[in-house]
Coordinates of C-alpha atoms in Angstrom, one line a residue:
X1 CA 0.0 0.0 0.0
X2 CA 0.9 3.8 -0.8
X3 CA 2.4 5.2 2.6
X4 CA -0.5 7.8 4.1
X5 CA -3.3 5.0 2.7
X6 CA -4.1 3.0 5.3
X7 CA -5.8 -0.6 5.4
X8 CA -8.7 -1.3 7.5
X9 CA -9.5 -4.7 8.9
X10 CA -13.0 -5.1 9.6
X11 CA -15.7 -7.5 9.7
X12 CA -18.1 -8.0 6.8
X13 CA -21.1 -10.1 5.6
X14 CA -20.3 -11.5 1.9
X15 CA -22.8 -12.4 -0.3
X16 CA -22.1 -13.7 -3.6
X17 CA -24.6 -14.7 -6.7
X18 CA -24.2 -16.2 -10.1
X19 CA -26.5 -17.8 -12.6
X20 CA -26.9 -21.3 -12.8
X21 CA -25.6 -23.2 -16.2
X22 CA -25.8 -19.0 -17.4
X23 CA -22.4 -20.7 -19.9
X24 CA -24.5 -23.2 -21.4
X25 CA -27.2 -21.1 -21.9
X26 CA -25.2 -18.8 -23.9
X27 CA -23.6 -21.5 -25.9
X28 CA -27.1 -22.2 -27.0
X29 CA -28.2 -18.2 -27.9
X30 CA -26.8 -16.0 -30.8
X31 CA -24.3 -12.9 -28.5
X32 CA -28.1 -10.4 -28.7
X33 CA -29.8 -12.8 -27.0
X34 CA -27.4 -13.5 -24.3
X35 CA -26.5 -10.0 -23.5
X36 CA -30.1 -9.3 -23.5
X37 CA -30.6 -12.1 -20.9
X38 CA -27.0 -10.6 -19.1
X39 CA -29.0 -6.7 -19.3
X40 CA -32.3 -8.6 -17.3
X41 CA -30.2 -10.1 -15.1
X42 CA -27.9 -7.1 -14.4
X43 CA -30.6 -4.2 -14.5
X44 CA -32.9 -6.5 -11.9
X45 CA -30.0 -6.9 -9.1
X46 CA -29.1 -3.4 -9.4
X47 CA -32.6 -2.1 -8.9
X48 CA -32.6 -4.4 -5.8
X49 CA -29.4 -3.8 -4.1
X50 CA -29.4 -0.2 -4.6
X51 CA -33.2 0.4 -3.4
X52 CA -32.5 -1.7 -0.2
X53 CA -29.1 -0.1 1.0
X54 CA -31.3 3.1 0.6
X55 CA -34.6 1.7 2.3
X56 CA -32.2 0.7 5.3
X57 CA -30.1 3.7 6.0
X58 CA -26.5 2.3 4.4
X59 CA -24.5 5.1 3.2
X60 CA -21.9 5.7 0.8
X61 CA -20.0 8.6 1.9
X62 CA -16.2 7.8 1.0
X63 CA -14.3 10.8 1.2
X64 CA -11.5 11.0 -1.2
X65 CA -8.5 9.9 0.0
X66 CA -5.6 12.4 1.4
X67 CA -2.3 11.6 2.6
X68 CA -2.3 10.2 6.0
X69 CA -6.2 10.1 5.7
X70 CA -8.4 7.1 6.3
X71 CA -9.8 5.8 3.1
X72 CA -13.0 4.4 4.6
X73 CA -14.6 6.9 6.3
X74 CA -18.1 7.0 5.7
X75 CA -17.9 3.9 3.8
X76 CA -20.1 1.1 5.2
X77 CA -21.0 -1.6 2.3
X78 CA -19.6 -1.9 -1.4
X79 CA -20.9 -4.2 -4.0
X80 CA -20.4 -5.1 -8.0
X81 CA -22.5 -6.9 -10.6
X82 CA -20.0 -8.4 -13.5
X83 CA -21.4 -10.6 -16.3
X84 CA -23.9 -13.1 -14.7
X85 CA -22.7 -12.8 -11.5
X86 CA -22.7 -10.2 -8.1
X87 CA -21.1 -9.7 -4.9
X88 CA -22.3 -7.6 -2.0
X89 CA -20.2 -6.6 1.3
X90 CA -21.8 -4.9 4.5
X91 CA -19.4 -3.5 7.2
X92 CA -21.5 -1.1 9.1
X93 CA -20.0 -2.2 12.4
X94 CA -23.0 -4.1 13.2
X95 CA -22.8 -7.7 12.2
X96 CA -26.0 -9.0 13.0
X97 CA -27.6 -5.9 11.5
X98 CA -25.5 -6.4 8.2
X99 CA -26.5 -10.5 8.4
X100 CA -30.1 -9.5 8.8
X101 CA -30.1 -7.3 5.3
X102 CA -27.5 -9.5 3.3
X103 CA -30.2 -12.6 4.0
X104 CA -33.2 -10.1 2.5
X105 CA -31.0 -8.8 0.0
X106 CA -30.5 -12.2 -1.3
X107 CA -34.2 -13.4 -0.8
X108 CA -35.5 -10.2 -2.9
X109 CA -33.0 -11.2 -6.1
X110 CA -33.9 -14.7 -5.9
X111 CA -37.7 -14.3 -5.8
X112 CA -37.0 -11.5 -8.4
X113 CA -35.1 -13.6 -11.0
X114 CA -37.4 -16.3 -10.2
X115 CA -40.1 -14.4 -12.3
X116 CA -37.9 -12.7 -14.5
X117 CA -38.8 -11.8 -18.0
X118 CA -36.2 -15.1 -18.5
X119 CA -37.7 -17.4 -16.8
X120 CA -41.3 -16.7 -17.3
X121 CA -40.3 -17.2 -21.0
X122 CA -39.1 -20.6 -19.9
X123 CA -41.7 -21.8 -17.8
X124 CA -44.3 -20.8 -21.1
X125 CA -42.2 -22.7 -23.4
X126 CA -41.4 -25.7 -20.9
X127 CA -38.0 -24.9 -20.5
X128 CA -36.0 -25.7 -17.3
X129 CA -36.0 -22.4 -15.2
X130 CA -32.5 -20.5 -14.9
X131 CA -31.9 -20.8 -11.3
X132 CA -29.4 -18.0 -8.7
X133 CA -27.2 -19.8 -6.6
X134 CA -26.3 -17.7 -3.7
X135 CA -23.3 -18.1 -0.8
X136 CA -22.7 -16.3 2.0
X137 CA -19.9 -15.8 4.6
X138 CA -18.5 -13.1 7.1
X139 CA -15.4 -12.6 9.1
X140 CA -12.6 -10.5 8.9
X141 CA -11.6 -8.8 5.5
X142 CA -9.1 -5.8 4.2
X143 CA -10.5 -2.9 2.9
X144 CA -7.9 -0.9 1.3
X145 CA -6.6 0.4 -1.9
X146 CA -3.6 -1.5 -3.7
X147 CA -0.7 0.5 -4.7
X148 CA -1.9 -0.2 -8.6
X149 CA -4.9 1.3 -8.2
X150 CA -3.3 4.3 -6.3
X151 CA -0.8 4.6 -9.5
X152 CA -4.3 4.6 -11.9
X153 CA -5.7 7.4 -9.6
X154 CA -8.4 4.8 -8.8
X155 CA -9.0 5.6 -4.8
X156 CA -12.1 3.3 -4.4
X157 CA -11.4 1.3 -1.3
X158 CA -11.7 -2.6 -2.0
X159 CA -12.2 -5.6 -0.3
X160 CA -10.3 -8.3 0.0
X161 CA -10.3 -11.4 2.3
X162 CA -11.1 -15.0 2.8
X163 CA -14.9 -14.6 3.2
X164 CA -15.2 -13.0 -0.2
X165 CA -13.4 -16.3 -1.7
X166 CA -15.2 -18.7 0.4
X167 CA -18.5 -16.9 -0.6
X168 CA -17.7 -17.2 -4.0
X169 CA -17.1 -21.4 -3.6
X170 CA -19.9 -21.6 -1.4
X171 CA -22.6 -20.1 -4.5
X172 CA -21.0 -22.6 -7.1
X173 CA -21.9 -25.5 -4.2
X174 CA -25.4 -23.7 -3.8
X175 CA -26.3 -25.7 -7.1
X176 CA -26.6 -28.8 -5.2
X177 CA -29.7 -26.6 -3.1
X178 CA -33.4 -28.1 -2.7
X179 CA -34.6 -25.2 -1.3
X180 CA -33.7 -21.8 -1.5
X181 CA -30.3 -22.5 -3.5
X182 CA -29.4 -20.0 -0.8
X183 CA -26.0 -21.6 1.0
X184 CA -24.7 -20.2 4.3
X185 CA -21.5 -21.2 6.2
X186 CA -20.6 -22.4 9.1
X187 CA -19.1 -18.8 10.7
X188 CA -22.4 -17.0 9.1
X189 CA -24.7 -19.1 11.0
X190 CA -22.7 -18.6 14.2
X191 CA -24.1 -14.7 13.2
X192 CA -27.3 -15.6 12.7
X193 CA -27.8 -17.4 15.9
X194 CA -26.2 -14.3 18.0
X195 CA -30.0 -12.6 17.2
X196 CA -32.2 -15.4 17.7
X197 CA -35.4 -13.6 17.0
X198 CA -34.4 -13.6 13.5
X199 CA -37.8 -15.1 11.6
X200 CA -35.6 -17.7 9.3
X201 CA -34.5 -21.6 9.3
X202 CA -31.5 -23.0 7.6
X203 CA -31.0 -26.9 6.9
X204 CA -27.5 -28.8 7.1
X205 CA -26.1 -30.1 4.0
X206 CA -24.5 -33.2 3.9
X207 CA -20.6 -32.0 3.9
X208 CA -19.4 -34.7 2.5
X209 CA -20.4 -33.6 -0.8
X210 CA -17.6 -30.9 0.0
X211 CA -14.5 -33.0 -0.5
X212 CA -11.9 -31.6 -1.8
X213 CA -13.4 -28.2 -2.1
X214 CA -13.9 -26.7 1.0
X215 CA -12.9 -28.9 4.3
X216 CA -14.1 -29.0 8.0
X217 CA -16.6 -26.0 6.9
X218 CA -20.6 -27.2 6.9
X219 CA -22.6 -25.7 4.9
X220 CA -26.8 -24.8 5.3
X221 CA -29.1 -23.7 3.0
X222 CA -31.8 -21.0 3.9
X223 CA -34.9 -22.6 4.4
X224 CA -37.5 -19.8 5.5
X225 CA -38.3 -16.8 4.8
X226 CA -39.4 -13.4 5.5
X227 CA -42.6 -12.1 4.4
X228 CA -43.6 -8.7 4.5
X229 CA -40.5 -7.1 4.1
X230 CA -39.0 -8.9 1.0
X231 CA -42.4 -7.7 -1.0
X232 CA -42.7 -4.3 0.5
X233 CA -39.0 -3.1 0.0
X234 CA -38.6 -4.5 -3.9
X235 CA -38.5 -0.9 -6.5
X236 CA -41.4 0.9 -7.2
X237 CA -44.0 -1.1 -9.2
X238 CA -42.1 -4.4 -9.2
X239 CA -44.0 -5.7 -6.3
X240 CA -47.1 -5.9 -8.3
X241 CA -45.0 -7.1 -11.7
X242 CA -43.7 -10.4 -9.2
X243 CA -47.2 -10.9 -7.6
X244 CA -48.5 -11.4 -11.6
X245 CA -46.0 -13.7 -12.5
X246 CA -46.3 -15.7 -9.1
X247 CA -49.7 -16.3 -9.9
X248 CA -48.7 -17.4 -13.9
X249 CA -45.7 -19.5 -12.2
X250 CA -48.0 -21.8 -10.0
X251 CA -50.4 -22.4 -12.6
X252 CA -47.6 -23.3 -14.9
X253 CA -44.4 -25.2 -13.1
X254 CA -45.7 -28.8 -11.8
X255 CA -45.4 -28.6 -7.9
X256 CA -41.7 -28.6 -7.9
X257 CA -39.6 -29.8 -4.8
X258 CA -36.5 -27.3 -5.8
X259 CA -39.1 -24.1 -5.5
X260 CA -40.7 -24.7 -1.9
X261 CA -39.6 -21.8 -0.8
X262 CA -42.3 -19.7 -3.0
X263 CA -44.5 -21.2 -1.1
X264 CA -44.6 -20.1 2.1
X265 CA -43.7 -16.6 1.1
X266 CA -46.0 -15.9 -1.2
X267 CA -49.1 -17.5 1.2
X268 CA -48.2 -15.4 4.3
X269 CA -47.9 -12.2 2.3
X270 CA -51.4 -13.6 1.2
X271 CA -52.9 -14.4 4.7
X272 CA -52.5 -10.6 5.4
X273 CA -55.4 -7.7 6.1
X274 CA -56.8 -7.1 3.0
X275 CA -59.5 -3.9 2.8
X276 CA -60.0 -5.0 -1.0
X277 CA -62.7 -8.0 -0.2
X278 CA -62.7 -9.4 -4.0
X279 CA -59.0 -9.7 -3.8
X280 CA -58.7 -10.9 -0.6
X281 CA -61.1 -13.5 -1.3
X282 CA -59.3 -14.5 -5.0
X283 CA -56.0 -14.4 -2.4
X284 CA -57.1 -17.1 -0.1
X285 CA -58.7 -19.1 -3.2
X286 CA -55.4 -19.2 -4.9
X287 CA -53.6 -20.3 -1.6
X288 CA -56.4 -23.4 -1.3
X289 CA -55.9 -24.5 -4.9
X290 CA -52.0 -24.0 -5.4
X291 CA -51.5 -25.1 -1.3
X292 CA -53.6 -28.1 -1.9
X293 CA -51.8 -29.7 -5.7
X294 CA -48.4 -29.0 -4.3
X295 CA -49.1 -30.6 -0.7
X296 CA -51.2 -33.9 -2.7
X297 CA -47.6 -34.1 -5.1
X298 CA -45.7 -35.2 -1.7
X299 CA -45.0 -38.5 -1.1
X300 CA -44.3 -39.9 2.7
X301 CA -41.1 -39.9 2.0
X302 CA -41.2 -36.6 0.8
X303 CA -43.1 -35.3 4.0
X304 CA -40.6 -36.3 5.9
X305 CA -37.6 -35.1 4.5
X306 CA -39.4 -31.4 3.6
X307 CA -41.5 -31.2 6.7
X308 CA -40.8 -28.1 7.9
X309 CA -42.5 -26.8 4.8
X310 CA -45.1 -29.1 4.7
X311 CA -46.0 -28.7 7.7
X312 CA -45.7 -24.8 6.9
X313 CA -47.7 -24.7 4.0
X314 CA -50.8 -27.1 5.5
X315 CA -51.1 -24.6 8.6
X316 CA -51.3 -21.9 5.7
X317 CA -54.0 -24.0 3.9
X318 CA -56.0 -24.1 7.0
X319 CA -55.9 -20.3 7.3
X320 CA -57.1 -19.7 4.3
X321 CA -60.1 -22.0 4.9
X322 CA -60.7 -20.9 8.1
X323 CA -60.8 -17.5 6.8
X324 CA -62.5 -17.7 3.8
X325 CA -65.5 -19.1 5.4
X326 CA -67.7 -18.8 2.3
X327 CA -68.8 -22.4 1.5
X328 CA -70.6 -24.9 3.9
X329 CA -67.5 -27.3 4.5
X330 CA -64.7 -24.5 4.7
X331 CA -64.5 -24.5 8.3
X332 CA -64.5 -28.6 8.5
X333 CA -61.8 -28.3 5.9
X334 CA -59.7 -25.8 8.3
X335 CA -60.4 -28.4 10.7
X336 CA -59.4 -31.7 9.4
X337 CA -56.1 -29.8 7.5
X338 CA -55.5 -28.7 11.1
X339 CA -55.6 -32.3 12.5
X340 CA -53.1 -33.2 9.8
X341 CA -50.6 -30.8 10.7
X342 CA -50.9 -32.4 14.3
X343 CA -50.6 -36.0 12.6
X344 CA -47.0 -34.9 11.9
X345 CA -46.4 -32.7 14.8
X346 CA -48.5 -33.4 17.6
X347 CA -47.2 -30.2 19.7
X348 CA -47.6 -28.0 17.0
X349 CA -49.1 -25.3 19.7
X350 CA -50.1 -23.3 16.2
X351 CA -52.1 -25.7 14.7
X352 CA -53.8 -26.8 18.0
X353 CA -55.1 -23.0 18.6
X354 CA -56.3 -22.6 15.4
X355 CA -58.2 -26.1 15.5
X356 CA -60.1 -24.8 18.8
X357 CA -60.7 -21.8 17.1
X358 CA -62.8 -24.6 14.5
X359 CA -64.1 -25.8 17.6
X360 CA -65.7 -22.8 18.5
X361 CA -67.2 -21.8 15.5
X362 CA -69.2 -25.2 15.2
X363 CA -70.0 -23.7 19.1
X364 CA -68.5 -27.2 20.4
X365 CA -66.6 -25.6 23.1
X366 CA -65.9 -28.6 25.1
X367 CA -63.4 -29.5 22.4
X368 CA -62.1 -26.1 23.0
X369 CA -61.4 -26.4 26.3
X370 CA -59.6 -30.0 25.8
X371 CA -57.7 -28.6 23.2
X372 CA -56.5 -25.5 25.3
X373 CA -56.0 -27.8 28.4
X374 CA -53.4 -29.5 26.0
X375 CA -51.4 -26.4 25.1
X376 CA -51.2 -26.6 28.5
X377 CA -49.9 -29.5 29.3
X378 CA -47.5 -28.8 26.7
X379 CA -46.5 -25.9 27.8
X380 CA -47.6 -24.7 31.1
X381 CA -46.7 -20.9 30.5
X382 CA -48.9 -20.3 27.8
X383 CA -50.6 -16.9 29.0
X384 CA -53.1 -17.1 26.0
X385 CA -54.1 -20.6 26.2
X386 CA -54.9 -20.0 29.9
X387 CA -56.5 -16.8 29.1
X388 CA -58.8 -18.5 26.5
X389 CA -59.4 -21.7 28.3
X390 CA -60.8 -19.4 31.1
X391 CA -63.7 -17.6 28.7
X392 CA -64.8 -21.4 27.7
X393 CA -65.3 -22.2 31.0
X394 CA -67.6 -19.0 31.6
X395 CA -69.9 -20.2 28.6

């Protein structure tokens, strides 16, 4: 480095992105064709990135750099998009903060490209869908400007480190993702688990599939997601664009294993207050329909190895019966879709409160009660249960 120029070492969340088979695909288009696929690509993840550093107070301030000056001040995230490929770096000081927006950053691209211009094309013509594979890592990095930059008059603080490599390995393993395609390591989830109120899962992958790559690290892929805030902070009008092509997607992919994370996304944004009635009502219809084919598609087998979303996605069903309550068998429906969350998970305390709830409105509250009395016996410091279980016993 230049002498004056100092280096920083700070920590930062890495997030790196590139399109799946993107090569092939080019091999197969004439050059206007793939750099009009590269200009999709490159225009969507700029919109993103850019409209959520602003949405969440990052700043890019770097002052330029004087002798004996610090480089960095100011600075608190950097990024780039090159070809079909991006990479993102948060330093704000805060890592759990930076962890929290990388994670939402990623989830917005990948339900963006998802229905993309691209890949609506694809699922029209039954071609196989051009899938993001994502990694992410933190730790310690550089931020500093090499002496051949300084020479070119170039100033820009980079970053450099091990995280910023490993995130780039990690993305090119994120192929191998059922879920999310959304791969985390082992020193990222150590971040994630330092705010525990963070509304997200992650799933182990089987390491061994990492020989000779990248040793003694796991990996986990994001399983759950965020609702409200991946659709609300997307750029101006592209909210309403990806709620369009959602609705195209499920009535053209065949329930596919590799895109459960739609799901549960899409139906909890769904399950919110709606003033708009007619929507709201066309909302909960498509939830039944789409919730129901893709849940009937699973085998036992399958149940078992996705049941987190299963699981998820049957409690949603239920909602939607339970709150659609226009036709004579919606509430039994609500009910019995209820009871077969509990087949599965007999202590899941959400499906049990909203099966009394079913109980109620067929007025048998006698089931209520026994089903409040359980929560209870499940877990004994359930304030609402108790609270609940008191007004049955008044009627």
């Amino acid at each position: 480095m230049n002498e004056g120029i100092k280096d920083r070492e700070i920590e930062a969340v890495t997030l790196f992105g590139n399109l799946e088979h993107s090569t092939a695909v080019g091999e197969l288009r004439d050059l206007d064709n793939y750099c009009k696929l590269l200009e999709e690509f490159q225009q969507l993840t700029f919109n993103i990135i850019t409209k959520h550093l602003e949405e969440y107070k990052y700043s890019k301030r770097a002052k330029k750099a004087r002798r004996g000056t610090d480089i960095a001040v100011g600075k608190d995230y950097d990024w780039n998009i090159y070809g079909d490929s991006f990479h993102i770096y948060l330093y704000s000081g805060n890592i759990t903060y930076d962890m929290s927006n990388i994670l939402l950053i990623a989830m917005k691209i990948q339900l963006a490209w998802f229905t993309s211009q691209t890949n609506m094309k694809n699922m029209k013509e039954d071609r196989p869908l051009l899938d993001l594979n994502m990694g992410i890592d933190s730790g310690m990095v550089i931020l500093g400007v090499r002496t051949w930059r300084h020479e070119m008059g170039d100033l820009t603080p980079r970053i450099e480190g091990q995280p910023v490599n490993r995130s780039r390995t990690i993305a090119m393993l994120a192929n191998n993702g059922k879920l999310s395609k959304i791969f985390l390591s082992e020193h990222a989830t150590k971040v994630i688990r330092m705010k525990p109120n963070l509304p997200i899962r992650l799933v182990q992958e089987d390491t061994s599939t990492l020989e000779g790559i990248i040793q003694d690290i796991p990996l986990y892929e994001l399983a759950a997601y965020w609702d409200h805030e991946v659709f609300d902070f997307l750029p101006e009008g592209m909210k309403e664009e990806i709620l369009g092509n959602l609705e195209q997607a499920f009535q053209r992919i065949t329930p596919a294993k590799t895109h459960l994370w739609l799901y549960p996304l899409v139906f909890r944004y769904y399950l919110r207050n709606e003033e708009d009635q007619m929507l709201k009502i066309m909302r909960l219809d498509s939830i039944i329909k789409y919730g129901v084919s893709l849940l009937r598609s699973f085998t036992e087998e399958e149940i078992k190895r996705y049941c987190d979303y299963y699981i998820t996605i049957n409690n949603m069903i239920g909602m939607a019966y339970f709150l659609r309550n226009r036709y004579e068998d919606d509430i039994r429906m609500a009910a019995n879709t209820f009871r077969e969350t509990l087949r599965y998970t007999p202590k899941n305390i959400q499906a049990v409160f909203k099966l009394a709830e079913c109980m109620i409105a067929y007025k048998n509250y006698n089931a209520a009660s026994k089903l409040y009395r359980y929560i209870l016996n499940v877990d004994p410091d359930n304030a609402k249960a108790r609270e609940l279980l008191e007004e049955m016993e008044k009627i």
